[in-house]
mmCIF file of C-alpha atoms in Angstrom:
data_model
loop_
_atom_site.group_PDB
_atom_site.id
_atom_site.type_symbol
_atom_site.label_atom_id
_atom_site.label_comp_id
_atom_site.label_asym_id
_atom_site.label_seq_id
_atom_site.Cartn_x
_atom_site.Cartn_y
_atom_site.Cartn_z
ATOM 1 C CA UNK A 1 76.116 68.555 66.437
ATOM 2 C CA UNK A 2 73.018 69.577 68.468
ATOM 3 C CA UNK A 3 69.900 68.769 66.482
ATOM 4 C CA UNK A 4 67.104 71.243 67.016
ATOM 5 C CA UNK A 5 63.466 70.743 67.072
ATOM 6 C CA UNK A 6 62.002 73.384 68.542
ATOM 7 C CA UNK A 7 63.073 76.610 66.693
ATOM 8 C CA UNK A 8 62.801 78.645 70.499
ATOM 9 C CA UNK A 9 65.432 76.208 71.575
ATOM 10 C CA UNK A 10 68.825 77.615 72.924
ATOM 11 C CA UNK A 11 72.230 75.952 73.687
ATOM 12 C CA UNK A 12 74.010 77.277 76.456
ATOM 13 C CA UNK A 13 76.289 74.402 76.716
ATOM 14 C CA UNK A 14 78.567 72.857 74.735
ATOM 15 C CA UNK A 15 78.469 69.358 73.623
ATOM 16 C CA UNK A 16 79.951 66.723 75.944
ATOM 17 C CA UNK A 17 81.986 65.545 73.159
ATOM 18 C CA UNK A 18 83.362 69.044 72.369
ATOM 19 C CA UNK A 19 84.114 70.210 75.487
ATOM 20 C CA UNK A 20 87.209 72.056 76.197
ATOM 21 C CA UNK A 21 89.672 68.949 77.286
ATOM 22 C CA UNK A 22 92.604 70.002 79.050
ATOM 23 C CA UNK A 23 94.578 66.903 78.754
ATOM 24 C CA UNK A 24 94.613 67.423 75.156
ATOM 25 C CA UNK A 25 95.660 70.630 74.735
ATOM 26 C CA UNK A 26 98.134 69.759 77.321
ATOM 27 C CA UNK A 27 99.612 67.427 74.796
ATOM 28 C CA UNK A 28 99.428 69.891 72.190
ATOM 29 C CA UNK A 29 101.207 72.729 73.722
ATOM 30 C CA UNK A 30 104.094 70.289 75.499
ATOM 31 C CA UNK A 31 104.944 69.419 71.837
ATOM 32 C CA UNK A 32 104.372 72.189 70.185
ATOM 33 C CA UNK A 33 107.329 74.027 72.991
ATOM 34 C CA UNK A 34 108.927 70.427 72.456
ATOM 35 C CA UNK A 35 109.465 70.935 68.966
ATOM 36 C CA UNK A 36 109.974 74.697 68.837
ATOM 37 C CA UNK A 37 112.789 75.396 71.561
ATOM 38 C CA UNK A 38 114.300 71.429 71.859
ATOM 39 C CA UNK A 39 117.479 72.230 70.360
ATOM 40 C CA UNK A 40 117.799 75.964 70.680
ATOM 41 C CA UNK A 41 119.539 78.106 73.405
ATOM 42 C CA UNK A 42 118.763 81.289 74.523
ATOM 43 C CA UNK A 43 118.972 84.671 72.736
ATOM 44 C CA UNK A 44 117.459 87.602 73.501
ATOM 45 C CA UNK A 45 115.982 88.540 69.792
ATOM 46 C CA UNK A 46 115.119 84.975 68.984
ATOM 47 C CA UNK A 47 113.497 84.614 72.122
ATOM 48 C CA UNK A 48 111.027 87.753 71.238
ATOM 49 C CA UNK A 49 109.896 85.855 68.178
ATOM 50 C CA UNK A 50 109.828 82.330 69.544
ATOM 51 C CA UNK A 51 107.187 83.584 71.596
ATOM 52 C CA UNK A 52 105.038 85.231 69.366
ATOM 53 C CA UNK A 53 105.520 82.372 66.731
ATOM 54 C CA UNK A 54 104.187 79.830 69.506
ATOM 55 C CA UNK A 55 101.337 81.894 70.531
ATOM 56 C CA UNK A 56 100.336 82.177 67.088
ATOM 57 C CA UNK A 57 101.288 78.004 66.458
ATOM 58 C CA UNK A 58 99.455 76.438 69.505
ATOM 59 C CA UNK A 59 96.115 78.955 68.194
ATOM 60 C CA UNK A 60 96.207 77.574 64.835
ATOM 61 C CA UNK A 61 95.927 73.889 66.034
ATOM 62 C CA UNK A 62 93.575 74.847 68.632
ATOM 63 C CA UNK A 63 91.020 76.074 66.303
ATOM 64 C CA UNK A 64 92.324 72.780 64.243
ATOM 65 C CA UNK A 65 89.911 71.556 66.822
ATOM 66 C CA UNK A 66 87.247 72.661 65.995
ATOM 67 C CA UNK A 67 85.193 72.885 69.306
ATOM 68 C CA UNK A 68 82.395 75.267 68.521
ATOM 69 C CA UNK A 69 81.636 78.426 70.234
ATOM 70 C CA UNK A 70 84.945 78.660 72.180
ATOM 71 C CA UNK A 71 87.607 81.281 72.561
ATOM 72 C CA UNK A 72 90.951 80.642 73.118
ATOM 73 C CA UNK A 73 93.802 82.570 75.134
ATOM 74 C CA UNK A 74 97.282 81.674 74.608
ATOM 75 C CA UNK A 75 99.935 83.024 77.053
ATOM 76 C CA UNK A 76 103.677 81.803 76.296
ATOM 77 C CA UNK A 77 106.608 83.345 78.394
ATOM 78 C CA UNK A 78 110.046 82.024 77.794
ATOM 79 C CA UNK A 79 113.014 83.291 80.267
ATOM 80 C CA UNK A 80 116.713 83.089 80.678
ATOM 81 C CA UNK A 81 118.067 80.515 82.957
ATOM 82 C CA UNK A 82 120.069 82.058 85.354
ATOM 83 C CA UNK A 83 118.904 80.573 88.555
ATOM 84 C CA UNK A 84 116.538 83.291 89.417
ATOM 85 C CA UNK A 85 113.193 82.293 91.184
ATOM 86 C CA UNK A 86 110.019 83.207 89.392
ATOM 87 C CA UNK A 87 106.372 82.160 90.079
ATOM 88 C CA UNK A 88 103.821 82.329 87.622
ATOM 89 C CA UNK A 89 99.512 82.319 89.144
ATOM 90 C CA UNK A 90 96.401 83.196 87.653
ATOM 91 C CA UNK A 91 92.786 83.478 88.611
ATOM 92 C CA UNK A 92 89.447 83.332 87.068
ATOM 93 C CA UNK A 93 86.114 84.394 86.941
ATOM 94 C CA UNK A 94 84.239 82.442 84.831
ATOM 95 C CA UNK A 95 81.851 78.692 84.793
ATOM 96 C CA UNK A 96 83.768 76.123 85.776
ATOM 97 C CA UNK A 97 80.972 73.711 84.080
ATOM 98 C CA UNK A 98 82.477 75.003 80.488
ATOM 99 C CA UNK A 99 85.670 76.939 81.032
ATOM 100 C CA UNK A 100 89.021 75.584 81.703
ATOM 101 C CA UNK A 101 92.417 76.185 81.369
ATOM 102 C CA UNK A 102 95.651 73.845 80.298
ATOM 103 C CA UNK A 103 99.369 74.385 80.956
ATOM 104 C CA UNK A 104 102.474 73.011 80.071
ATOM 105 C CA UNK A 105 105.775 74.049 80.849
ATOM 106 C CA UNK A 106 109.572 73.083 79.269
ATOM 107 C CA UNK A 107 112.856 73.618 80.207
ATOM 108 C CA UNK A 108 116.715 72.874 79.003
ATOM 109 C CA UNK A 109 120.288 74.425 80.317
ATOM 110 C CA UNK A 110 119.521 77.458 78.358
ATOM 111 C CA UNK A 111 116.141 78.822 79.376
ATOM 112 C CA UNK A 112 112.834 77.706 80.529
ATOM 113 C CA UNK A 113 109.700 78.455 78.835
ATOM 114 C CA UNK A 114 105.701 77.738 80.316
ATOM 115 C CA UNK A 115 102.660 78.024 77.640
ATOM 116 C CA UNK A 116 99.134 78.636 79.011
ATOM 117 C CA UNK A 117 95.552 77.798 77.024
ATOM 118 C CA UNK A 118 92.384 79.342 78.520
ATOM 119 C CA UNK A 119 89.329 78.124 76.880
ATOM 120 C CA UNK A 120 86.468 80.019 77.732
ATOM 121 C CA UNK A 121 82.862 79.117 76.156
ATOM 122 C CA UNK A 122 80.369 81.736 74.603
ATOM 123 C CA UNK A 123 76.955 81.543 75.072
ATOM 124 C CA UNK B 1 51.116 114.547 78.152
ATOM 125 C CA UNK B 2 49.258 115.352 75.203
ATOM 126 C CA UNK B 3 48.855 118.947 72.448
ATOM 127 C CA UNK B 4 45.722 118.557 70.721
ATOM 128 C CA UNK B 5 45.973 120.263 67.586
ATOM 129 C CA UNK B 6 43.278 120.425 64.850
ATOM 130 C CA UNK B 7 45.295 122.417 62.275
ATOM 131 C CA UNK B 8 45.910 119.787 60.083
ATOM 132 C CA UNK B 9 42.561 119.017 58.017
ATOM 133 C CA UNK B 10 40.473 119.272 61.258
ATOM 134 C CA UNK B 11 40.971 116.402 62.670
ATOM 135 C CA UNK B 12 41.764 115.678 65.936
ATOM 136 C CA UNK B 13 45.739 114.638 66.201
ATOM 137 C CA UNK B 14 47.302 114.169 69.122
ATOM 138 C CA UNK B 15 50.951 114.642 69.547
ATOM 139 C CA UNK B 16 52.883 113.153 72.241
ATOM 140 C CA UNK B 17 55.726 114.470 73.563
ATOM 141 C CA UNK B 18 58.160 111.630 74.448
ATOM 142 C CA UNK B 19 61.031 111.539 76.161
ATOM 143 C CA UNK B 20 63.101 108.556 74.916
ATOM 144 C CA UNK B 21 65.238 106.928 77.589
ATOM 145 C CA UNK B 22 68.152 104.771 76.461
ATOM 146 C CA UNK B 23 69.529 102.988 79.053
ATOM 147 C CA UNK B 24 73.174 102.264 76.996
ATOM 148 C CA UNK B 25 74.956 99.117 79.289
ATOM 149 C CA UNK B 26 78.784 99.240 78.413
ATOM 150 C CA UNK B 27 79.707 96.059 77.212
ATOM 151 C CA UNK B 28 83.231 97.572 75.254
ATOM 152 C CA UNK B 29 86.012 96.677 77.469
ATOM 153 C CA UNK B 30 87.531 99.376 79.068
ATOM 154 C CA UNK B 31 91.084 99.639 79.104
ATOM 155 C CA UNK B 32 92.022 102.550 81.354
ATOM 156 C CA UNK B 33 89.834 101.373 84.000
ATOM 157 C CA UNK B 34 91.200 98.264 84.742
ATOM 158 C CA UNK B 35 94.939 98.971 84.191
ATOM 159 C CA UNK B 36 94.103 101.071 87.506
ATOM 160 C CA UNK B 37 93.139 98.169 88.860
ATOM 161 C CA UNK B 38 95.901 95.976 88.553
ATOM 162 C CA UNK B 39 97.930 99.117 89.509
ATOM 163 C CA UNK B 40 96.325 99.873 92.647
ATOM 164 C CA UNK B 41 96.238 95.816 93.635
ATOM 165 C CA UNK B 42 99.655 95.112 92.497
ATOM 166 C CA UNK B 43 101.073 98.343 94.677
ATOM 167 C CA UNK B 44 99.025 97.285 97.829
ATOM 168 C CA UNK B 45 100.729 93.830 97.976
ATOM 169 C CA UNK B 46 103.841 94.249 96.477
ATOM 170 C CA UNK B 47 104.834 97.843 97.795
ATOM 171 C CA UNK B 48 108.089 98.401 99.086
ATOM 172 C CA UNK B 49 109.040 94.480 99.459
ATOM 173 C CA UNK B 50 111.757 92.912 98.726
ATOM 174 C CA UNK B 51 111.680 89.956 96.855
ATOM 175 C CA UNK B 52 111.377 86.402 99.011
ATOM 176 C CA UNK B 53 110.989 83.022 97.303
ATOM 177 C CA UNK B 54 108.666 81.520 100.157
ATOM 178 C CA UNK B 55 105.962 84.668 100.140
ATOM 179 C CA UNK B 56 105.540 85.225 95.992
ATOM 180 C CA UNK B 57 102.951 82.250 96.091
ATOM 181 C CA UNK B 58 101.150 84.270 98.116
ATOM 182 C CA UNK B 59 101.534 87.993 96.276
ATOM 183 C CA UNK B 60 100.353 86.464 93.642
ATOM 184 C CA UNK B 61 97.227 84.978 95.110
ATOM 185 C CA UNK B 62 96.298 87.908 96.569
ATOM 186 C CA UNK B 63 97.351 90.021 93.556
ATOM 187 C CA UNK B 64 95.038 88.060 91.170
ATOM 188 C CA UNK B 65 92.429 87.575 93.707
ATOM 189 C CA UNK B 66 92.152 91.534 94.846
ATOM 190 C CA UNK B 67 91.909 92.186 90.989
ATOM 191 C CA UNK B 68 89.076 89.605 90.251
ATOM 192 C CA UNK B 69 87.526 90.558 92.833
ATOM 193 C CA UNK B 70 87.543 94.354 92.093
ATOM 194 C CA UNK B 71 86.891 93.390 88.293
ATOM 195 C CA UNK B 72 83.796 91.373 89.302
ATOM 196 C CA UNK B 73 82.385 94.320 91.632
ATOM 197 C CA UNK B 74 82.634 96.661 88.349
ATOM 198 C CA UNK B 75 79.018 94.966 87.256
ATOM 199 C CA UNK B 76 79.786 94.447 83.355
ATOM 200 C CA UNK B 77 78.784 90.963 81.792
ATOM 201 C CA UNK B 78 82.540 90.034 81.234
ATOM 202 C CA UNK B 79 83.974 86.565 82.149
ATOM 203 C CA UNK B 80 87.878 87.601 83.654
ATOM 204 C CA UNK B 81 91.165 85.434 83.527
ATOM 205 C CA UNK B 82 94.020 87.310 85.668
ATOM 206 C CA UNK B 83 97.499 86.107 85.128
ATOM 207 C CA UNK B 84 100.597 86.931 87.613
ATOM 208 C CA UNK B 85 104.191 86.643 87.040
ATOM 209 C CA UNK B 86 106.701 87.830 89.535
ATOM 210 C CA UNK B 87 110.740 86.881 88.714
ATOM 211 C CA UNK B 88 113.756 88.090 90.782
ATOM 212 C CA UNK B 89 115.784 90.861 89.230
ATOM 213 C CA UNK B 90 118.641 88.754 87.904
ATOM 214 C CA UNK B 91 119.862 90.338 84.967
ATOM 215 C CA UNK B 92 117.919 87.389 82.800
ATOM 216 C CA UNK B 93 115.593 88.205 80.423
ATOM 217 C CA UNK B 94 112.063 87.604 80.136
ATOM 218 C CA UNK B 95 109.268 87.440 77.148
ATOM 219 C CA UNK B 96 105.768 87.008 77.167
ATOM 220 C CA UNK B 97 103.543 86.721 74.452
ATOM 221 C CA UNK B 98 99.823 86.132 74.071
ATOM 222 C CA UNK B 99 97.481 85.102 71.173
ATOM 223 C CA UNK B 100 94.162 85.485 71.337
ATOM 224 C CA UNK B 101 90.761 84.084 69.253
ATOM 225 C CA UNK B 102 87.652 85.805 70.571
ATOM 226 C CA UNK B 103 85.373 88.859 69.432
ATOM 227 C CA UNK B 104 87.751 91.905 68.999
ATOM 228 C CA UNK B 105 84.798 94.080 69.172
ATOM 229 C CA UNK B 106 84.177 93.790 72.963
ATOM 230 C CA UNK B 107 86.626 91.600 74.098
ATOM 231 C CA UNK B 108 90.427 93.452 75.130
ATOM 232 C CA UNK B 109 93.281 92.704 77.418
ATOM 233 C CA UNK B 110 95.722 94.974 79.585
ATOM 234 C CA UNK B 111 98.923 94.375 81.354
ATOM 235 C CA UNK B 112 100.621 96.438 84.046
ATOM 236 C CA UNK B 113 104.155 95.879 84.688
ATOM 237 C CA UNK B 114 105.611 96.837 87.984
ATOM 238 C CA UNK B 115 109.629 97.033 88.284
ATOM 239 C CA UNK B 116 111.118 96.746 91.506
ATOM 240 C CA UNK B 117 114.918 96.610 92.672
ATOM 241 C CA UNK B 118 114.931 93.308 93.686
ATOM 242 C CA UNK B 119 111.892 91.936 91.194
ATOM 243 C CA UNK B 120 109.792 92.468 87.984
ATOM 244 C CA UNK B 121 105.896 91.841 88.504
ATOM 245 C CA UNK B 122 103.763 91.498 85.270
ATOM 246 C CA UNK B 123 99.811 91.496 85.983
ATOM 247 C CA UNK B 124 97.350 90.541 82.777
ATOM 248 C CA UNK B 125 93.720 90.342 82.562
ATOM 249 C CA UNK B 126 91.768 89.129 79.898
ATOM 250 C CA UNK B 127 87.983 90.078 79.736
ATOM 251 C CA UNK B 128 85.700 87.781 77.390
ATOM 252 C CA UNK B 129 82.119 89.331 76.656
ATOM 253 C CA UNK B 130 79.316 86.888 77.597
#
């Protein structure tokens, strides 16, 4: 926590210490995908809530966190595997100082599935 | 400029007329705006091709780039993520989902989805209010 002593002070940076880490959220979402689709195989309606049952499980340990002042994006897609090629990309605008993003990605005979965090700091 | 009017108990009061400007700066996302965007930059790059393992790293990059860039030029104090996924048309089946913890009130995402005979494209940006 930042201590203030001047009451016209502002932070516009977070805390070294609670900084959005990207090896850590790595770990989070590789187990939380892990754990979810280990032992499952593909189905079309499952699939449709496996994703929206991540999304919603990787935010709740996110703000388990508790870095302050951050937003989080979570992006899951899970496919079929059928040997089709398919490349995922994304871009930013944003500071590089505070922002970051971290990824994980899983896959079995079934289906592959790749989780993305974005953790982008408000001022 | 200025009336002056001594009607009211003789003494001297001045009215101003004032013309109020309110300069309003849009800081609601707006939706419509950039799903025409991503449309216009996904159809430039992706047109009439036909899907080719060795060239989608490059669609996307300039997919996401051409739509950060154009996002950026629109002037609003929004910080942009723009995510690209392009899959051959397979017959497999594909879900994406996204979760989201920021300020609902100017915050927003779109997608556009572009379907192709020999490939799906699916173009999202996020815009976070600074």
């Amino acid at each position: 926590k930042v201590e203030r002593t001047d009451d016209k002070s502002y932070t516009i940076q977070p805390h070294f210490r609670k900084k959005f880490r990207p090896m850590q959220v790595e770990g989070i979402i590789q187990e939380a995908l892990q754990e979810k689709l280990g032992k499952e195989k593909y189905n079309v309606d499952k699939a449709q809530k496996w994703t929206r049952e991540l999304t919603e499980g990787i935010k709740t340990k996110l703000k388990d966190l508790n870095w302050d002042r951050y937003k989080y994006i979570v992006q899951v897609v899970i496919g079929e595997q059928r040997g089709e090629g398919i490349k995922m990309g994304t871009r930013s605008f944003w500071d590089s100082d505070t922002d970051n993003l971290a990824k994980a990605t899983f896959s079995s005979d079934s289906m592959f599935a790749v989780a993305v965090v974005f953790g982008v700091y408000l001022y | 400029f200025m009336d002056f009017n001594d009607e009211v108990g003789g003494d001297l009061c001045c009215r101003f007329k004032r013309f109020d400007i309110l300069f309003v700066v849009q800081t609601v996302f707006d939706k419509e705006q950039c799903i025409d965007i991503l449309k216009k930059a996904t159809e430039e790059v992706l047109g009439k091709q036909i899907y080719t393992q060795n060239l989608t790293g490059q669609w996307i990059s300039n997919i996401c780039e051409k739509c950060t860039k154009k996002l950026v030029a629109l002037n609003k104090p929004f910080k942009y993520v723009v995510t690209c996924v392009i899959m051959q048309r397979n017959g497999a089946g594909l879900h994406t989902a996204c979760s989201c913890f920021w300020d609902s009130a100017n915050d927003g995402s779109c997608s556009y989805r572009l379907e192709d005979k020999s490939m799906y494209c699916i173009v999202t940006c996020f815009a976070l209010a600074i």
